[in-house]
Amino acid sequence: NLGMAPGFSVVEFDPDSDTPRDGGDGGDQGDFIPLVGSAYVHKLSDRLRLGFGAFSVSGAALDPNNGWTGRSQVTDLTLFSLTMAPTVAVRVTDWLSIGAGPAITYATLDWDLSVPVGRRGREVDVTLDDLDDWAVAALVGVMIEPSEKVRFGVVYQSKTDLELEGDTDGDLADLTGSKDIEVDLPLAHAIRADLRWQATNSLAFSVGGAYEFWDVLDDTDVQLGDVRSEVTLGFQDSWKLRGGVHYQINEAWMVQTGLSYDSSAIKDKSRTAALPIDEQWRWGIGGTYDWSEHTTIGFGFEYVNLGSSDIDNGGLKGDYDRNDIFFFMLNLNFASLPWDGALSF
């Protein structure tokens, strides 16, 4: 399977009249978000498979206008991560399968802001440039098939301990005398479960949920030169519910749609303009077309609403009139390759 899902966001902030700093609303702060995904499954025997997946697990991009009222929290931000997961799966019985493997994640962060210092509030430009790191987590999954029409799966992913390292540029490096910076950025460990029911030959339903332990990022360590300090980010555990419908129109065409809800992973009192995340609603629609015996084309659209994301802290007050992302998905699924193997999404 080869896939991509480029995203385009619309992020518009509405500052309160008593927001602490002067400046505009930042205009449309949204930017392009590149997401990709690919997977390969190789059949070793009737009961043993090897797999490899590569996919983006997160992405963010904000680019407000210069001089906006929230510039002490962000003037430009790009966060991207890519996870590669080699796995092995065994069909233990006719109804039970188990799989496991490492999840190898690469993440990179660029973050610019303008921070007031001293009694006069002189603004200091802070640039965190090309912070990145590699980290490994564990993936373990179980799939149960009590009948030909029902399939239930559970996946556990352990915490990903990223320690992003890079340079600081601009005024901050001059003030501190050091350019080296390290930011601990652990990603949540999580439990995810899904159930699929093939109600008829043409109609199937799916439901799922997840619990993600984001409290590991409530406080984090930041080291600038030889000085190490603890910073409160205010993350909290979150949960997800989702459901979908799949309908086979004919032998070639299948359409599908679904809706999901995520609770906020950030405490309201801790939210900043660099992380304008609230509770999230997602709606998607798409389909697949069997182009040939061995090739299927998939396509879809997903709308994500990140909530009003109210902000009320010492540097900024207001909420978001628009906080939306639009993803356009396209993938190619090959049933077989010149060598013994198969691809799956």
Short mmCIF file of C-alpha atoms in Angstrom, two decimals:
data_model
loop_
_atom_site.label_atom_id
_atom_site.label_comp_id
_atom_site.label_asym_id
_atom_site.label_seq_id
_atom_site.Cartn_x
_atom_site.Cartn_y
_atom_site.Cartn_z
CA ASN A 1 0.00 0.00 0.00
CA LEU A 2 1.21 3.50 -0.88
CA GLY A 3 -0.71 6.44 0.52
CA MET A 4 -0.66 10.13 1.25
CA ALA A 5 -3.00 12.54 3.03
CA PRO A 6 -1.97 16.19 2.58
CA GLY A 7 -3.77 18.51 4.98
CA PHE A 8 -4.68 22.18 4.76
CA SER A 9 -5.71 24.04 7.91
CA VAL A 10 -7.70 27.20 8.61
CA VAL A 11 -6.81 28.66 12.02
CA GLU A 12 -8.24 32.07 12.96
CA PHE A 13 -7.87 33.52 16.46
CA ASP A 14 -10.30 36.01 18.02
CA PRO A 15 -8.50 37.94 20.82
CA ASP A 16 -10.47 39.33 23.77
CA SER A 17 -10.47 43.09 24.19
CA ASP A 18 -8.39 42.75 27.38
CA THR A 19 -5.74 40.42 25.96
CA PRO A 20 -2.43 41.40 27.66
CA ARG A 21 -0.37 42.33 24.58
CA ASP A 22 -1.12 44.59 21.67
CA GLY A 23 -1.17 43.35 18.08
CA GLY A 24 -3.53 41.81 15.56
CA ASP A 25 -5.33 38.48 15.46
CA GLY A 26 -2.65 36.78 13.35
CA GLY A 27 -4.84 36.32 10.29
CA ASP A 28 -5.21 32.78 8.97
CA GLN A 29 -2.46 30.93 10.85
CA GLY A 30 -3.05 27.60 9.13
CA ASP A 31 -0.44 25.98 6.91
CA PHE A 32 0.21 22.83 4.88
CA ILE A 33 0.47 19.53 6.82
CA PRO A 34 2.16 16.65 4.95
CA LEU A 35 1.00 13.19 6.11
CA VAL A 36 2.03 9.92 4.47
CA GLY A 37 1.45 6.22 5.04
CA SER A 38 2.57 2.95 3.53
CA ALA A 39 2.48 -0.73 4.52
CA TYR A 40 3.77 -4.08 3.29
CA VAL A 41 2.82 -7.61 4.40
CA HIS A 42 4.83 -10.66 3.38
CA LYS A 43 3.36 -14.17 3.66
CA LEU A 44 5.84 -16.68 5.07
CA SER A 45 3.29 -19.44 5.65
CA ASP A 46 -0.43 -19.92 6.20
CA ARG A 47 -0.01 -18.80 9.81
CA LEU A 48 2.98 -16.45 9.77
CA ARG A 49 3.31 -12.93 8.32
CA LEU A 50 5.99 -10.26 8.31
CA GLY A 51 4.94 -6.62 8.00
CA PHE A 52 6.38 -3.16 7.67
CA GLY A 53 4.54 0.13 8.03
CA ALA A 54 5.65 3.74 7.69
CA PHE A 55 3.23 6.51 8.63
CA SER A 56 2.97 9.99 10.07
CA VAL A 57 1.59 9.91 13.59
CA SER A 58 1.42 13.68 14.06
CA GLY A 59 1.91 16.93 12.27
CA ALA A 60 1.33 20.62 12.94
CA ALA A 61 2.05 23.88 11.18
CA LEU A 62 1.23 27.43 12.31
CA ASP A 63 2.29 30.65 10.60
CA PRO A 64 0.52 33.74 12.04
CA ASN A 65 1.08 37.24 10.72
CA ASN A 66 3.99 39.20 12.19
CA GLY A 67 3.31 41.27 15.29
CA TRP A 68 0.16 39.42 16.33
CA THR A 69 -1.05 39.51 19.95
CA GLY A 70 0.07 35.93 20.67
CA ARG A 71 3.63 36.34 19.43
CA SER A 72 5.04 35.54 22.89
CA GLN A 73 3.80 31.97 22.35
CA VAL A 74 4.32 31.38 18.64
CA THR A 75 5.33 33.27 15.50
CA ASP A 76 6.02 30.15 13.44
CA LEU A 77 5.82 26.44 14.25
CA THR A 78 6.36 23.19 12.35
CA LEU A 79 6.15 19.76 13.99
CA PHE A 80 6.40 16.53 12.02
CA SER A 81 6.92 12.89 12.98
CA LEU A 82 7.29 9.65 11.03
CA THR A 83 6.99 6.17 12.53
CA MET A 84 8.34 2.96 10.98
CA ALA A 85 7.05 -0.34 12.35
CA PRO A 86 8.50 -3.72 11.34
CA THR A 87 6.22 -6.39 12.78
CA VAL A 88 5.62 -10.13 12.88
CA ALA A 89 2.16 -11.72 13.25
CA VAL A 90 1.17 -15.30 14.04
CA ARG A 91 -2.22 -16.92 13.58
CA VAL A 92 -2.27 -19.01 16.76
CA THR A 93 -5.66 -20.63 16.13
CA ASP A 94 -8.44 -20.18 13.60
CA TRP A 95 -9.86 -17.38 15.78
CA LEU A 96 -6.79 -15.84 17.47
CA SER A 97 -3.86 -13.89 15.97
CA ILE A 98 -1.03 -12.08 17.78
CA GLY A 99 1.41 -9.51 16.40
CA ALA A 100 4.27 -7.40 17.79
CA GLY A 101 7.21 -5.24 16.82
CA PRO A 102 9.06 -1.99 17.48
CA ALA A 103 7.70 1.44 16.52
CA ILE A 104 10.68 3.57 15.46
CA THR A 105 9.79 7.27 15.44
CA TYR A 106 11.64 10.27 14.06
CA ALA A 107 10.39 13.74 15.05
CA THR A 108 11.49 17.25 14.16
CA LEU A 109 10.42 20.62 15.58
CA ASP A 110 10.99 24.23 14.48
CA TRP A 111 9.48 26.89 16.75
CA ASP A 112 9.80 30.69 16.68
CA LEU A 113 8.37 33.11 19.25
CA SER A 114 8.98 36.60 20.62
CA VAL A 115 9.25 36.71 24.41
CA PRO A 116 9.15 39.88 26.58
CA VAL A 117 11.98 40.13 29.14
CA GLY A 118 12.76 42.58 31.92
CA ARG A 119 10.52 45.21 33.50
CA ARG A 120 10.23 47.16 30.26
CA GLY A 121 9.11 44.08 28.37
CA ARG A 122 11.78 44.22 25.70
CA GLU A 123 10.97 41.54 23.14
CA VAL A 124 13.51 38.78 22.61
CA ASP A 125 13.26 36.64 19.48
CA VAL A 126 13.57 32.94 20.25
CA THR A 127 14.21 30.41 17.48
CA LEU A 128 14.34 26.68 18.16
CA ASP A 129 15.98 25.41 15.00
CA ASP A 130 15.85 21.84 13.68
CA LEU A 131 15.26 20.08 17.00
CA ASP A 132 15.02 16.35 16.27
CA ASP A 133 15.43 12.85 17.69
CA TRP A 134 14.84 9.13 17.11
CA ALA A 135 13.05 6.92 19.67
CA VAL A 136 11.71 3.38 19.87
CA ALA A 137 8.46 2.15 21.41
CA ALA A 138 6.78 -1.27 21.47
CA LEU A 139 3.66 -2.37 19.58
CA VAL A 140 1.63 -5.42 20.61
CA GLY A 141 -1.68 -6.43 19.04
CA VAL A 142 -4.27 -9.18 19.41
CA MET A 143 -7.05 -9.99 16.92
CA ILE A 144 -10.01 -12.24 17.75
CA GLU A 145 -12.41 -13.60 15.11
CA PRO A 146 -15.26 -15.40 16.89
CA SER A 147 -17.05 -15.87 13.55
CA GLU A 148 -16.58 -15.14 9.86
CA LYS A 149 -18.58 -11.92 10.27
CA VAL A 150 -17.06 -10.50 13.47
CA ARG A 151 -13.50 -9.30 14.04
CA PHE A 152 -12.17 -7.63 17.21
CA GLY A 153 -8.69 -6.17 17.68
CA VAL A 154 -6.73 -4.53 20.50
CA VAL A 155 -3.37 -2.76 20.13
CA TYR A 156 -1.08 -1.42 22.86
CA GLN A 157 1.69 1.07 22.09
CA SER A 158 4.24 1.98 24.76
CA LYS A 159 5.53 5.49 25.50
CA THR A 160 7.89 7.07 22.95
CA ASP A 161 10.66 8.91 24.80
CA LEU A 162 11.77 11.62 22.39
CA GLU A 163 14.51 14.03 23.47
CA LEU A 164 14.62 16.72 20.81
CA GLU A 165 18.02 18.36 20.44
CA GLY A 166 19.01 21.35 18.34
CA ASP A 167 20.08 24.97 18.36
CA THR A 168 18.65 28.28 19.48
CA ASP A 169 19.20 31.30 17.29
CA GLY A 170 18.46 34.99 17.70
CA ASP A 171 18.48 37.06 20.88
CA LEU A 172 18.11 34.13 23.30
CA ALA A 173 21.44 32.62 22.26
CA ASP A 174 23.11 36.00 22.80
CA LEU A 175 21.58 36.43 26.27
CA THR A 176 22.37 32.93 27.55
CA GLY A 177 25.69 32.42 25.81
CA SER A 178 24.63 28.99 24.61
CA LYS A 179 22.95 27.71 21.45
CA ASP A 180 22.44 24.10 22.53
CA ILE A 181 18.93 23.14 23.65
CA GLU A 182 17.24 19.85 24.53
CA VAL A 183 13.48 19.37 25.03
CA ASP A 184 12.00 16.15 26.42
CA LEU A 185 8.90 15.29 24.39
CA PRO A 186 7.46 11.90 25.41
CA LEU A 187 4.55 10.71 23.27
CA ALA A 188 1.66 8.96 25.02
CA HIS A 189 1.37 5.25 25.49
CA ALA A 190 -2.05 4.13 24.33
CA ILE A 191 -4.59 1.31 24.13
CA ARG A 192 -6.76 1.13 21.01
CA ALA A 193 -9.60 -1.28 20.21
CA ASP A 194 -11.81 -1.84 17.15
CA LEU A 195 -14.75 -4.10 16.30
CA ARG A 196 -15.97 -4.85 12.75
CA TRP A 197 -19.23 -6.61 11.96
CA GLN A 198 -20.07 -7.78 8.44
CA ALA A 199 -23.84 -7.46 8.73
CA THR A 200 -24.59 -8.57 5.15
CA ASN A 201 -22.58 -9.37 2.04
CA SER A 202 -22.57 -5.66 1.14
CA LEU A 203 -22.90 -3.85 4.48
CA ALA A 204 -20.42 -3.68 7.38
CA PHE A 205 -20.22 -1.60 10.56
CA SER A 206 -17.18 -0.70 12.67
CA VAL A 207 -16.83 0.87 16.11
CA GLY A 208 -13.72 1.65 18.10
CA GLY A 209 -12.15 3.56 20.90
CA ALA A 210 -8.84 4.49 22.46
CA TYR A 211 -7.35 5.75 25.69
CA GLU A 212 -4.12 7.75 25.43
CA PHE A 213 -1.97 8.50 28.49
CA TRP A 214 -0.89 12.05 27.68
CA ASP A 215 -0.23 12.90 31.33
CA VAL A 216 3.37 11.84 30.60
CA LEU A 217 3.67 15.30 28.99
CA ASP A 218 2.06 17.28 31.82
CA ASP A 219 5.52 18.51 32.83
CA THR A 220 8.65 18.29 30.71
CA ASP A 221 12.34 19.10 31.06
CA VAL A 222 14.10 21.73 28.96
CA GLN A 223 17.88 22.12 29.02
CA LEU A 224 19.53 25.26 27.63
CA GLY A 225 23.29 24.98 27.79
CA ASP A 226 24.10 23.78 31.33
CA VAL A 227 20.79 24.96 32.83
CA ARG A 228 17.99 22.41 33.12
CA SER A 229 14.45 23.40 34.17
CA GLU A 230 10.99 21.87 34.35
CA VAL A 231 8.23 23.38 32.21
CA THR A 232 4.50 22.72 32.70
CA LEU A 233 2.70 21.98 29.43
CA GLY A 234 -0.56 20.85 31.02
CA PHE A 235 -1.28 17.67 29.07
CA GLN A 236 -3.82 15.17 30.37
CA ASP A 237 -5.08 11.71 29.43
CA SER A 238 -7.57 11.66 26.58
CA TRP A 239 -10.03 9.20 25.08
CA LYS A 240 -11.56 8.57 21.65
CA LEU A 241 -14.76 7.03 20.28
CA ARG A 242 -15.38 6.32 16.59
CA GLY A 243 -17.81 4.55 14.29
CA GLY A 244 -18.05 3.82 10.60
CA VAL A 245 -20.19 2.29 7.86
CA HIS A 246 -18.88 0.40 4.81
CA TYR A 247 -21.11 -0.38 1.83
CA GLN A 248 -20.18 -2.53 -1.17
CA ILE A 249 -22.06 -1.04 -4.11
CA ASN A 250 -20.93 -3.69 -6.60
CA GLU A 251 -17.92 -5.90 -7.27
CA ALA A 252 -15.70 -2.89 -8.05
CA TRP A 253 -16.93 -0.05 -5.81
CA MET A 254 -17.12 0.31 -2.03
CA VAL A 255 -17.99 3.53 -0.15
CA GLN A 256 -17.42 4.28 3.53
CA THR A 257 -17.99 7.04 6.03
CA GLY A 258 -17.30 7.56 9.71
CA LEU A 259 -17.36 9.93 12.68
CA SER A 260 -15.07 10.18 15.70
CA TYR A 261 -14.71 12.25 18.88
CA ASP A 262 -11.52 12.95 20.88
CA SER A 263 -11.50 14.54 24.32
CA SER A 264 -8.99 17.34 24.87
CA ALA A 265 -5.42 16.23 25.62
CA ILE A 266 -4.59 19.66 27.09
CA LYS A 267 -6.03 21.18 30.25
CA ASP A 268 -8.02 24.35 29.55
CA LYS A 269 -5.91 26.46 31.92
CA SER A 270 -2.66 25.35 30.23
CA ARG A 271 -3.59 25.86 26.57
CA THR A 272 -1.35 28.17 24.51
CA ALA A 273 -1.36 29.48 20.95
CA ALA A 274 1.44 27.02 20.12
CA LEU A 275 -0.88 24.11 20.99
CA PRO A 276 -4.43 25.30 20.19
CA ILE A 277 -5.93 21.83 20.72
CA ASP A 278 -9.34 21.25 22.30
CA GLU A 279 -11.83 18.41 21.98
CA GLN A 280 -11.90 17.19 18.38
CA TRP A 281 -14.59 16.03 15.99
CA ARG A 282 -13.64 14.20 12.79
CA TRP A 283 -15.82 13.21 9.85
CA GLY A 284 -14.62 11.32 6.84
CA ILE A 285 -15.99 9.93 3.60
CA GLY A 286 -14.29 7.92 0.91
CA GLY A 287 -14.26 4.83 -1.20
CA THR A 288 -12.25 2.20 -3.01
CA TYR A 289 -12.30 1.09 -6.63
CA ASP A 290 -10.93 -2.23 -7.88
CA TRP A 291 -8.96 -1.01 -10.89
CA SER A 292 -7.84 -4.53 -11.75
CA GLU A 293 -7.50 -7.96 -10.20
CA HIS A 294 -4.36 -6.85 -8.35
CA THR A 295 -4.80 -3.08 -7.89
CA THR A 296 -7.27 -1.06 -5.79
CA ILE A 297 -7.46 2.73 -5.70
CA GLY A 298 -8.59 4.37 -2.48
CA PHE A 299 -9.55 7.99 -1.94
CA GLY A 300 -11.20 10.06 0.75
CA PHE A 301 -11.79 13.36 2.49
CA GLU A 302 -11.60 14.07 6.22
CA TYR A 303 -12.73 17.16 8.08
CA VAL A 304 -11.25 17.81 11.53
CA ASN A 305 -12.58 20.42 13.96
CA LEU A 306 -10.11 21.16 16.79
CA GLY A 307 -12.62 23.05 18.93
CA SER A 308 -12.77 26.64 20.13
CA SER A 309 -9.54 26.19 22.15
CA ASP A 310 -10.15 28.96 24.70
CA ILE A 311 -6.91 30.58 25.90
CA ASP A 312 -6.60 32.60 29.11
CA ASN A 313 -3.06 32.93 30.41
CA GLY A 314 -0.58 35.68 31.27
CA GLY A 315 0.27 36.35 27.63
CA LEU A 316 -2.95 35.84 25.67
CA LYS A 317 -6.74 35.79 26.01
CA GLY A 318 -9.30 34.75 23.42
CA ASP A 319 -10.56 31.78 21.42
CA TYR A 320 -10.64 30.48 17.84
CA ASP A 321 -13.36 31.35 15.33
CA ARG A 322 -11.92 28.74 12.96
CA ASN A 323 -9.79 25.78 13.96
CA ASP A 324 -10.19 23.30 11.12
CA ILE A 325 -8.09 20.87 9.08
CA PHE A 326 -9.05 19.38 5.71
CA PHE A 327 -7.30 16.16 4.63
CA PHE A 328 -7.42 14.74 1.10
CA MET A 329 -6.38 11.08 0.97
CA LEU A 330 -5.21 8.90 -1.89
CA ASN A 331 -3.72 5.42 -1.80
CA LEU A 332 -2.87 2.52 -4.07
CA ASN A 333 -3.28 -1.03 -2.78
CA PHE A 334 -1.53 -3.87 -4.63
CA ALA A 335 -2.79 -7.39 -3.94
CA SER A 336 0.40 -9.00 -5.20
CA LEU A 337 3.94 -8.17 -6.28
CA PRO A 338 6.46 -9.95 -8.52
CA TRP A 339 7.80 -11.70 -5.42
CA ASP A 340 5.82 -13.76 -2.89
CA GLY A 341 3.97 -11.22 -0.78
CA ALA A 342 0.99 -8.96 -0.40
CA LEU A 343 0.32 -5.36 0.51
CA SER A 344 -2.42 -4.15 2.80
CA PHE A 345 -3.62 -0.86 4.19
#
